[in-house]
XYZ file of C-alpha atoms in Angstrom:
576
model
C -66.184 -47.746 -3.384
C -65.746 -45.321 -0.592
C -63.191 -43.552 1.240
C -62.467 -45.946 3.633
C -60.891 -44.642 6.485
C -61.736 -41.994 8.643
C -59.175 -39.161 8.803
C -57.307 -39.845 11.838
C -57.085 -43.334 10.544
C -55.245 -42.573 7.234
C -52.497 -40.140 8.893
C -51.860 -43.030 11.447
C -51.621 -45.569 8.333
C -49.606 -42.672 6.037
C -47.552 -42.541 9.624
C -45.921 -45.813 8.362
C -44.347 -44.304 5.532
C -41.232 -43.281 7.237
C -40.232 -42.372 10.744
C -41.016 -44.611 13.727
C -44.174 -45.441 16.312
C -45.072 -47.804 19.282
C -42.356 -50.018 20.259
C -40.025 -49.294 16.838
C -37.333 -46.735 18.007
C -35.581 -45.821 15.141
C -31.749 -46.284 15.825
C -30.356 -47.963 12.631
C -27.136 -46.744 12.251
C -25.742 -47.002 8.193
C -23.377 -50.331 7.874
C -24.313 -51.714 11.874
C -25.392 -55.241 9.835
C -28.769 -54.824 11.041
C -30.658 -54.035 7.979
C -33.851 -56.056 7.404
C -35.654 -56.467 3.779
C -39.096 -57.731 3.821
C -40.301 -60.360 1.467
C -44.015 -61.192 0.809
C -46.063 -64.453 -0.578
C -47.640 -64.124 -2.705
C -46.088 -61.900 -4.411
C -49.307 -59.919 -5.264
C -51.420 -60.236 -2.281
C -55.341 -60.456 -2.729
C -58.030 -59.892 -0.222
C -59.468 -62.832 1.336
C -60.992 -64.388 4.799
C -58.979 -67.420 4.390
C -55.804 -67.284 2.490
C -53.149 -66.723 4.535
C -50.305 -63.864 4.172
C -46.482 -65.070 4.764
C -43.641 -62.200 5.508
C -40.355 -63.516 5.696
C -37.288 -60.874 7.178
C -34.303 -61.366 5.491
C -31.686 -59.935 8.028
C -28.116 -58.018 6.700
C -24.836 -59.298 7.635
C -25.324 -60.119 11.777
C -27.512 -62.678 12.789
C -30.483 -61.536 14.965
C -31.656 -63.497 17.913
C -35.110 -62.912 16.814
C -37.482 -60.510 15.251
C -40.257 -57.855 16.773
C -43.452 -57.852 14.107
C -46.644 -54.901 13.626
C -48.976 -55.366 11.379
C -51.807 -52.898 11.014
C -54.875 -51.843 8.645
C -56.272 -48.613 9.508
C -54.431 -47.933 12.021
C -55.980 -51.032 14.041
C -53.484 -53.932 14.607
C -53.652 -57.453 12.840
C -53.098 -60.716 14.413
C -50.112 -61.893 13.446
C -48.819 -65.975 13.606
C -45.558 -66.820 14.017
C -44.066 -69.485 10.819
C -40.546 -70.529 11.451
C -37.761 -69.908 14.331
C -36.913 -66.873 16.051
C -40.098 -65.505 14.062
C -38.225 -65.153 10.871
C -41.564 -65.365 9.275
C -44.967 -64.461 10.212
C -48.454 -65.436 8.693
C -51.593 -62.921 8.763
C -54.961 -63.222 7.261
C -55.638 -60.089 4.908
C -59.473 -60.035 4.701
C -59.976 -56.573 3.654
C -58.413 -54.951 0.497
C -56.323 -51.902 0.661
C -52.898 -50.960 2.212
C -51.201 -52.725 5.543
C -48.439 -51.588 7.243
C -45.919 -53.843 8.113
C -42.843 -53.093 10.864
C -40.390 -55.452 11.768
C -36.950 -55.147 13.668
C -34.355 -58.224 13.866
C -32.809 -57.703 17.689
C -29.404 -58.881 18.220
C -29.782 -55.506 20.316
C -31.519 -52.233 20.972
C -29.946 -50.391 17.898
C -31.303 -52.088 15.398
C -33.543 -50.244 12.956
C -37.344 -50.969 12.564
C -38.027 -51.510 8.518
C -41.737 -50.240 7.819
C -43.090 -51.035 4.339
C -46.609 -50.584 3.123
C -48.484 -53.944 1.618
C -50.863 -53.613 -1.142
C -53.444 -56.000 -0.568
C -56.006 -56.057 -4.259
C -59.473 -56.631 -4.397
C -60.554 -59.872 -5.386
C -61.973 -58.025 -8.920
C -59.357 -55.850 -9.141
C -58.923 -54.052 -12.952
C -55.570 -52.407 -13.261
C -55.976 -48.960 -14.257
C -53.181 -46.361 -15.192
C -52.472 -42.891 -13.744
C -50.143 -40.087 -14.285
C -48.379 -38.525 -11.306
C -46.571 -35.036 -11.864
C -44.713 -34.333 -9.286
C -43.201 -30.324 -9.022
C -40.408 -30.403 -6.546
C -40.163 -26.659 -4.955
C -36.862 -26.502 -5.373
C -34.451 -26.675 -8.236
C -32.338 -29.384 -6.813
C -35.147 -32.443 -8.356
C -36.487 -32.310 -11.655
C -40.656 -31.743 -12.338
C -41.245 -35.124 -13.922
C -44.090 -36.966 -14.690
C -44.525 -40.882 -13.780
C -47.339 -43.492 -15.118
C -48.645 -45.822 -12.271
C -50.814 -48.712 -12.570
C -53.550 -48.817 -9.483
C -55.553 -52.240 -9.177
C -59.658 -51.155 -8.596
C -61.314 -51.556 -5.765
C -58.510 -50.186 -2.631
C -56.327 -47.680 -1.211
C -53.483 -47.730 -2.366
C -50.092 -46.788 -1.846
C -47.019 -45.269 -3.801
C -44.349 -46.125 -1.160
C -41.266 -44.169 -0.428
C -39.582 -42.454 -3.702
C -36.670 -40.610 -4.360
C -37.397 -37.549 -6.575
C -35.126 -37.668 -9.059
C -31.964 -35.103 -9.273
C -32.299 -32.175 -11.640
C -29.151 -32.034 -14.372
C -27.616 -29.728 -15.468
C -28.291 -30.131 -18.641
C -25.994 -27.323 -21.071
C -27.125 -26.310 -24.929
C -26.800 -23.501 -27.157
C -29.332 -22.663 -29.636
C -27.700 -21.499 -33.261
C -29.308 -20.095 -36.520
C -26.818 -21.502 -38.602
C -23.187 -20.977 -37.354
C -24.697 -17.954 -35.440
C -26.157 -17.508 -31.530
C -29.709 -16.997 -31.396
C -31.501 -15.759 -28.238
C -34.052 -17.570 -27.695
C -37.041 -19.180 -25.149
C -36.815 -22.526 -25.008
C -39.576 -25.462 -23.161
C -38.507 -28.732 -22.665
C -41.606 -31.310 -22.169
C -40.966 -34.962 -21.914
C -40.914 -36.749 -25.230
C -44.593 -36.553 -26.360
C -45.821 -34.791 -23.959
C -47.229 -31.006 -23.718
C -46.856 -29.792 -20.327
C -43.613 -28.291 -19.752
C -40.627 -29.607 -17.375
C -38.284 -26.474 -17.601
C -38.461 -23.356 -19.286
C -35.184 -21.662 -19.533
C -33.652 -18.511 -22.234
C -30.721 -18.705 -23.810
C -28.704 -15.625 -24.250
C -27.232 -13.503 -26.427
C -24.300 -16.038 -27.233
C -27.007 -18.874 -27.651
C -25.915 -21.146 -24.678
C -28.226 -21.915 -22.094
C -28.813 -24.544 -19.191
C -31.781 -26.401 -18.005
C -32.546 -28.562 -14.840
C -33.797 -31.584 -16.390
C -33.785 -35.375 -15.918
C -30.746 -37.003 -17.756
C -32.123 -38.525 -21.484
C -33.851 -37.176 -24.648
C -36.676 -34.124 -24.409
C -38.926 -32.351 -26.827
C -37.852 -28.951 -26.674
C -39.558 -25.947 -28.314
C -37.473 -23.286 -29.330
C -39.137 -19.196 -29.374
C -36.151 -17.021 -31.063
C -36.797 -13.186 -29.600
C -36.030 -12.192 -33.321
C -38.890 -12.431 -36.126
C -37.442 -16.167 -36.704
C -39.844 -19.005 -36.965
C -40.075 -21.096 -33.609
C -38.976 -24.640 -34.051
C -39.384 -27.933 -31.939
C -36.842 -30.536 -31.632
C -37.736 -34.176 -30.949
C -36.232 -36.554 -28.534
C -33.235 -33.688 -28.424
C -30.475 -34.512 -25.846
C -27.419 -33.071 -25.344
C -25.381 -35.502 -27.160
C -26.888 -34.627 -30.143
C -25.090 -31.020 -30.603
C -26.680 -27.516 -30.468
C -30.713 -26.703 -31.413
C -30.088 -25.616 -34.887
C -32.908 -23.767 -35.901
C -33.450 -23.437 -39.937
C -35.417 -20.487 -41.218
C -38.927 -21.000 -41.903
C -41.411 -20.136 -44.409
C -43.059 -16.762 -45.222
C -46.732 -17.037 -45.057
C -48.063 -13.541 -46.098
C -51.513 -11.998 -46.950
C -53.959 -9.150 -45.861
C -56.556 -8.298 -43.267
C -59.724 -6.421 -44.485
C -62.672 -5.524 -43.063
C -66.572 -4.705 -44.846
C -65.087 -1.409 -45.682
C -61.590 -2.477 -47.421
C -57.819 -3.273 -45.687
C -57.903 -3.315 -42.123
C -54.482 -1.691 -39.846
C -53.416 -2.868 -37.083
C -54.116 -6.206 -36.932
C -52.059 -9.131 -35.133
C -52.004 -11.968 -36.851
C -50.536 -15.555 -35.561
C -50.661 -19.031 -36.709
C -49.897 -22.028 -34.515
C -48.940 -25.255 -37.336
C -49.159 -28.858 -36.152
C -48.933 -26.752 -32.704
C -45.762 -25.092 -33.326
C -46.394 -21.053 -32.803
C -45.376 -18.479 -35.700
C -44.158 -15.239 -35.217
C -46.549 -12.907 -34.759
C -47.978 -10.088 -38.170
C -49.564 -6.917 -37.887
C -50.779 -5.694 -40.944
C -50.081 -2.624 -42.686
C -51.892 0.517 -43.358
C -53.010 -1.756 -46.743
C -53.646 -4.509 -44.653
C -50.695 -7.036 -45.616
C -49.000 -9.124 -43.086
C -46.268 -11.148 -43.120
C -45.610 -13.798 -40.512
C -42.434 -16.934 -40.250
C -44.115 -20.228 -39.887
C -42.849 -23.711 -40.032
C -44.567 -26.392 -42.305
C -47.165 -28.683 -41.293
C -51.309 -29.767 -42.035
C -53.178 -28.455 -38.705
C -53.438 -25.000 -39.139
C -54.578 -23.032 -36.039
C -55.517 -19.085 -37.079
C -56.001 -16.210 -34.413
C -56.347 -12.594 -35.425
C -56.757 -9.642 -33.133
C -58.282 -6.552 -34.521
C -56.456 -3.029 -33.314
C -57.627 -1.689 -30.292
C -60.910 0.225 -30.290
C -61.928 -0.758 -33.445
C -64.872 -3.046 -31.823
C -64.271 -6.078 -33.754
C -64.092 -9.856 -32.561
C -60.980 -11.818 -32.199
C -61.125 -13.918 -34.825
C -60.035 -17.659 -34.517
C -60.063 -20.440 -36.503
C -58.688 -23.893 -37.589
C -58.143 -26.029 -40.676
C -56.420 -28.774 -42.042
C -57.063 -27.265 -45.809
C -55.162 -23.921 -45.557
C -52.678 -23.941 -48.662
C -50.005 -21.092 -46.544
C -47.901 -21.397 -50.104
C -50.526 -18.997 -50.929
C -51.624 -15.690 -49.915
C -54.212 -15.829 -46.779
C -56.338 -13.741 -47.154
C -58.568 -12.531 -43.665
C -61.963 -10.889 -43.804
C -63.953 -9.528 -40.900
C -67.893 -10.669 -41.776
C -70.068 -7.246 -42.399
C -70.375 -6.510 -38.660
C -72.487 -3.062 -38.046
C -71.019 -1.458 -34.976
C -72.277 1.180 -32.492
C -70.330 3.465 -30.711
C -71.989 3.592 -27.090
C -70.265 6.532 -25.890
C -72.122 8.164 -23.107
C -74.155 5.545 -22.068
C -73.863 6.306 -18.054
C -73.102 2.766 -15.621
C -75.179 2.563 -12.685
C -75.404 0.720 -9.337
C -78.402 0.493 -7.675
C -80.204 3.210 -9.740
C -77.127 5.293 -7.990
C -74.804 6.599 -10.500
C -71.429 5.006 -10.516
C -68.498 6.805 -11.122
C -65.002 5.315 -12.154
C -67.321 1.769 -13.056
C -65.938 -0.679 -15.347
C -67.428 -2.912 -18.092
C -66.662 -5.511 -20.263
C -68.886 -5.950 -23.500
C -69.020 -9.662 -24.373
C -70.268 -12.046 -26.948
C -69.862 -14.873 -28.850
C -70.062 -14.856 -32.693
C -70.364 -18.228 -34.767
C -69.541 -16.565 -38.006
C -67.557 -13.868 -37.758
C -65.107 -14.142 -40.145
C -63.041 -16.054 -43.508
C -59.695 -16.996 -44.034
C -58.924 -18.627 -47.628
C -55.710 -19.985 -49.092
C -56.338 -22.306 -51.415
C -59.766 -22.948 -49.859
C -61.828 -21.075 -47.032
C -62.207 -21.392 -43.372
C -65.243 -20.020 -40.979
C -63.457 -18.279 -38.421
C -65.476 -17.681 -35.120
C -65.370 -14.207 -32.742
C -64.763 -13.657 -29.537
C -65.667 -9.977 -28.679
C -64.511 -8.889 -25.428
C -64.341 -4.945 -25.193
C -63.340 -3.065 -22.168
C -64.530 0.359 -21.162
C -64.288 2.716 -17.798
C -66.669 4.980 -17.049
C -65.524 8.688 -16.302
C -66.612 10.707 -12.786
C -69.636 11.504 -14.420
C -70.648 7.506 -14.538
C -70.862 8.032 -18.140
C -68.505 6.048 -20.642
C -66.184 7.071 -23.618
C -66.177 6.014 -26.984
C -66.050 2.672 -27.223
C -67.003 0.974 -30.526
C -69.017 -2.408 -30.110
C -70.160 -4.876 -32.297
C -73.866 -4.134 -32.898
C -76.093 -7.382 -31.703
C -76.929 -8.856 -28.582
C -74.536 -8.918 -26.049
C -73.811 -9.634 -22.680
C -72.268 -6.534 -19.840
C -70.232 -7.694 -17.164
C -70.307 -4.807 -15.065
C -67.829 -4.091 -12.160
C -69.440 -0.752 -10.080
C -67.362 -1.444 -7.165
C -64.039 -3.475 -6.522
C -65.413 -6.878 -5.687
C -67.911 -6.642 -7.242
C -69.749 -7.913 -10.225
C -72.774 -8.149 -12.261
C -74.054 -9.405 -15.692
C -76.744 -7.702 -17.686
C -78.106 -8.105 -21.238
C -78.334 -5.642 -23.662
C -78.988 -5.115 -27.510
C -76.151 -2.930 -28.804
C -78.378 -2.315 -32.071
C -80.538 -0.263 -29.776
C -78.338 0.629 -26.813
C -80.680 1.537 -23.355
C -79.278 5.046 -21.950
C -77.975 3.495 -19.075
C -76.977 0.029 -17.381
C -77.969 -0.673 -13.854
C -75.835 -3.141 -11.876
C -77.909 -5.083 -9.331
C -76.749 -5.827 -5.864
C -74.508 -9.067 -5.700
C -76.258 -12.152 -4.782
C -75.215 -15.149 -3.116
C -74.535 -19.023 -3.602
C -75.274 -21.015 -0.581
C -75.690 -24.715 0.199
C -73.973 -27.291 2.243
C -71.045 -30.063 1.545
C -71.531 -33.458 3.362
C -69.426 -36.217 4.460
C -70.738 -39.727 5.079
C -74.042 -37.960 5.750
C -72.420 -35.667 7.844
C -71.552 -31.903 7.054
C -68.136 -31.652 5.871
C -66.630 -28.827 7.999
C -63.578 -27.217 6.524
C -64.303 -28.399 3.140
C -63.275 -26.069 0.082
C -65.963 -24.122 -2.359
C -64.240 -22.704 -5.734
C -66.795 -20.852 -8.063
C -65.377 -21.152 -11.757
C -66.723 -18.202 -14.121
C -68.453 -19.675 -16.877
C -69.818 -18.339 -20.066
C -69.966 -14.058 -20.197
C -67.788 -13.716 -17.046
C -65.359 -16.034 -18.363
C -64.975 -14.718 -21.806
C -64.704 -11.028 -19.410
C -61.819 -12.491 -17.409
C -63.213 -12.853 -14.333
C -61.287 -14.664 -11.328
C -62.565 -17.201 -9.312
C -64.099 -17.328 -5.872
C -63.252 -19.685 -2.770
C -64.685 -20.400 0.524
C -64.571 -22.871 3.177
C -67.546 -24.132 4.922
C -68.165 -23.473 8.129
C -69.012 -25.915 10.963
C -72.327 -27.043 9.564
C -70.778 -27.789 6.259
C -72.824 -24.681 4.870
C -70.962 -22.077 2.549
C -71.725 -18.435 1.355
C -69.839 -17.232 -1.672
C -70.993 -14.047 -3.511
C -71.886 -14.612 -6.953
C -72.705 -11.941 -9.720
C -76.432 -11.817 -10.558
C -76.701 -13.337 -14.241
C -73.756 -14.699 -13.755
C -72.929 -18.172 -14.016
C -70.864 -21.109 -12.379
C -69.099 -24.173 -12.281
C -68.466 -25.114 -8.605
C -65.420 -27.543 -7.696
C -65.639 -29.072 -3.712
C -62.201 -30.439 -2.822
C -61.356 -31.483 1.047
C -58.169 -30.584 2.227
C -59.206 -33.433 5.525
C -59.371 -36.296 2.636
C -62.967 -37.368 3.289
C -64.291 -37.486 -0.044
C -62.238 -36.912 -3.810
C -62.632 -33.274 -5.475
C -65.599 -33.213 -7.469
C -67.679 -30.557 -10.078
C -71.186 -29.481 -10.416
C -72.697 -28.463 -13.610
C -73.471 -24.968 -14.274
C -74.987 -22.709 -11.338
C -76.255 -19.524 -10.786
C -77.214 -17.122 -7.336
C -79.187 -19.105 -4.986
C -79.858 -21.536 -2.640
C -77.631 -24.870 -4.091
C -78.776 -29.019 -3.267
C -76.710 -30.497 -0.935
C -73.179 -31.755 -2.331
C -72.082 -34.772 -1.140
C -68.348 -35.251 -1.409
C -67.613 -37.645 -4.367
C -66.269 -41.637 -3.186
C -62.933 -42.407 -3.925
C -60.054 -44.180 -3.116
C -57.287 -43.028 -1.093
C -53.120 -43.039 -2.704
C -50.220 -42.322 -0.551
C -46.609 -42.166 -0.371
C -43.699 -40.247 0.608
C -41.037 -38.329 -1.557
C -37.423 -38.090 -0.556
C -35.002 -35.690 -1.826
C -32.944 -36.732 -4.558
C -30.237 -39.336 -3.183
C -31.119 -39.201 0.232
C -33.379 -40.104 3.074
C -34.715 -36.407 3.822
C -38.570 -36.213 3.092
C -38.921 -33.520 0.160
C -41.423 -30.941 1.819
C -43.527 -28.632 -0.891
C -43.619 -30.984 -3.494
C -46.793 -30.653 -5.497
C -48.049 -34.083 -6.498
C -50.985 -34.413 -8.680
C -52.946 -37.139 -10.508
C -54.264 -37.396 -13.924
C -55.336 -39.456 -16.639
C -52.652 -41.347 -18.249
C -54.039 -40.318 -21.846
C -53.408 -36.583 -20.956
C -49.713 -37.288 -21.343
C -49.567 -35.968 -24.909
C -51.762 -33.201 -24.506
C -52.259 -30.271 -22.143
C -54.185 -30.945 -18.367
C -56.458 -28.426 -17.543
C -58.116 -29.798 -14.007
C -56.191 -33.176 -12.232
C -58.279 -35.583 -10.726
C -56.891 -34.890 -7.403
C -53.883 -33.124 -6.019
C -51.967 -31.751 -2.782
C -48.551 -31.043 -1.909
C -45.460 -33.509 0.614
C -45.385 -32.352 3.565
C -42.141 -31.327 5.735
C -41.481 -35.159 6.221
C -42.422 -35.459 2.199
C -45.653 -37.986 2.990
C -48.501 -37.113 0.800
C -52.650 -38.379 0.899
C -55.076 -37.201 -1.807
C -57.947 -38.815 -2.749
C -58.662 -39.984 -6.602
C -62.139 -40.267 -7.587
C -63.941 -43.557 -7.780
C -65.185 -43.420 -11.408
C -63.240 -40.867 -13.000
C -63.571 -39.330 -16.371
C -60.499 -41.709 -17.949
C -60.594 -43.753 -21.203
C -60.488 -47.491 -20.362
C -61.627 -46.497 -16.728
């Protein structure tokens, strides 16, 4: 399937939402008797050339003389037929799947209101397919809240008109025992992981979060070295967040050469966080934990010591039992002096970030052992003299992500086991290529270059362009550097899509990726007002108990609080 309607098309279709067009003055005034509902037969309404589509008005407490009818797809009007007296009821033919909108006005007189609803009309093969909207009101009047929606294949489709729903106050203390404890606290939605409020409570315990009315997961940080704690399914009815001490999980951090100092050590069990360890000058640590199996370890070495974060998981770990840590025999070299360059031009104030990625860097063992992997990221700046301090790296292969300039970037290789006296940065490079619409460059379309491997792991941010006329795009790109590029299109010609991994250079043409077309308006909460800024966004309904990284699609209401993004065709979902 393909986006079906051209631009202009969809805004005049979205245009149905709310508001009024053509001959539909909107004049309703609240309690005039004039109200009109709109019923449908079927009730779910299927594509096809020759079944026919009935609409009957059902009129509020003054009887109308008659009724005024629009029906349109696309913005294009459909022939309507009238079925019954004073065209109470009308009959269509709905050959095309995807959304109609339908207006009608009863007219006892010029002030009565036009009614405008969207029809969802399914393909004949239709599969019903669940999504997740999130929708993240700008203001704290409506709650963030996420809501499951089941789309038939094969259409457009549309949401309707929906009132966000009002944020509560909802009031809590947190207690440790009979005492106030500060405290961060996250409320998700029962199961879920993303958060719908994040709130502190203060130094008497009691805090207040703007939430939907009913039961939340809520996970509670103390600011004093007392284990965090979730609560299921808490509401308010249920009394204060009582949070119970935890356990003591304790042990030492070494390294080849005997205890390692300095070291910040954290567990996250069955995904609740600890509090956080650094060891001692004999390398104990002590750390509050809850119980659970899934053990998640992370330990950072002290600063300049040129070790990996270590990190780590197992469902094994016995924490009744000391853990002890240990740093794999990792030679490192100190490369001091080694001068940055840029261009063969010495360059003075340059940063760098030493990177790698190291599959066995590491044990923990309590009870029994786990491999823990390294992530080495170590960040140096050179002095006037181009020429850098000491700066202790692990001694293997690994990869420089230079930065001679501000805006600039570059990745070079090097072998830390035999250091070169210098490290040249090469002139950026480019990515370049061309987005298409229908066969047709896509002007105005958005480019967003995601860091991938050694310039992710050095923190780099992404870049973004829009293409110009042609549909062509420049972006500069760090040479030996690599990519993931994401094309959205803020016109909704095509759904947001990803390439795989790219480097400098000329790209293929990207076509924007089919999809299907949802839209609906948002109102503020108890009332009739569009809700402008609302970010909506779609997702896979399975990502519901787990953190979203990338939505399928998303946008944000406008001032009149109608929204249009377009949901790929095929997407990445379960079931799909």
């Amino acid at each position: 399937m393909s986006v079906r309607h051209h631009f202009l098309a969809s805004l005049a279709g979205l245009a149905g939402l709310a508001g009024c067009a053509g001959d539909f003055p909107d004049q309703n005034t609240p309690g005039d008797g004039c109200a009109v509902n709109i019923v449908s037969s079927p009730e779910i309404l299927v594509a096809s050339s020759t079944s026919l589509v009935r609409l009957a008005a059902v009129a509020g407490e003054r009887r109308p003389y008659g009724y005024e009818w629009q029906v349109t797809y696309g913005g294009q009007p459909i022939e309507t037929t009238p079925a019954s007296a004073a065209s109470s009821e009308i009959e269509f033919i709905a050959p095309t799947p995807g959304i109609y909108q339908v207006a009608v006005r009863a007219v006892p007189g010029s002030n009565c209101a036009a009614l405008r609803e969207d029809l969802n009309v399914r393909a004949p093969d239709a599969v019903l397919r669940p999504y997740r909207l999130r929708l993240t009101p700008s203001t704290d009047t409506a709650a963030v809240e996420d809501v499951v929606i089941t789309v038939p294949s094969g259409a457009d489709f549309s949401y309707g008109r929906r009132a966000l729903t009002e944020a509560v106050s909802t009031p809590g203390a947190v207690r440790l025992g009979e005492a106030p404890l500060p405290a961060y606290l996250r409320f998700t939605g029962v199961g879920s992981a993303e958060p719908l409020a994040e709130v502190a409570a203060g130094a008497d315990g009691a805090f207040s979060a703007p939430l939907i009315a009913g039961p939340h997961d809520v996970l509670v940080v103390p600011t004093s070295d007392v284990a965090p704690m979730r609560f299921a399914a808490w509401a308010p009815a249920r009394g204060p967040l009582v949070v119970v001490p935890g356990v003591t999980v304790s042990g030492v951090v070494r390294d080849a050469v005997g205890p390692l100092a300095g070291a910040r050590v954290s567990l996250r069990v069955d995904g609740v966080p600890s509090t956080v360890g650094v060891s001692a000058g004999d390398g104990t640590f002590a750390v509050q934990a809850r119980t659970g199996t899934s053990v998640e370890l992370t330990v950072i070495p002290p600063l300049g010591s040129g070790l990996p974060r270590l990190v780590g998981s197992s469902t094994s770990l016995d924490l009744a039992q000391s853990l002890a840590i240990r740093f794999a025999d990792l030679p490192r070299r100190d490369l001091g002096g080694l001068e940055l360059r840029r261009g063969g031009a010495v360059a003075p104030g340059a940063s760098v970030t030493f990177v790698a990625e190291l599959p066995a860097a590491g044990t923990a063992t309590a009870g029994s052992a786990v491999t823990l992997r390294g992530v080495l990221a170590v960040r140096a700046q050179a002095a006037a003299n181009g020429r850098l301090p000491s700066t202790q790296v692990v001694a293997t292969a690994l990869s420089a992500v230079l930065q001679p300039a501000a805006g600039e970037q570059a990745v070079v290789t090097l072998d830390a086991a035999a250091p070169p006296a210098a490290l040249d940065a090469p002139p950026m490079q480019q990515v370049t290529g061309v987005v298409t619409a229908g066969g047709q460059p896509a002007v105005g379309a958005m480019v967003a270059l995601a860091p991938q491997g050694a310039l992710a792991l050095a923190g780099a941010a992404p870049r973004t362009e829009r293409t110009a006329e042609d549909g062509s795009y420049v972006l500069p790109a760090a040479p030996g550097g690599s990519y993931r590029a994401r094309v959205s299109d803020p016109r909704f010609r095509g759904a947001p899509s990803s390439t795989g991994l790219i480097s400098a250079g000329s790209q293929p043409p990207h076509a924007l990726a089919p999809g299907w077309q949802l839209v609906g308006a948002l109102t503020r909460p108890s009332s009739l007002a569009g809700a402008a800024g609302v970010g909506v966004a779609v997702y896979c309904p399975e990502l519901l108990g787990q953190p979203s990284t990338q939505p399928l699609s998303e946008t944000v209401t406008g001032v009149d609080g109608r929204f249009l993004l377009v949901v790929p065709d095929a997407p990445a979902c379960p079931g799909s």
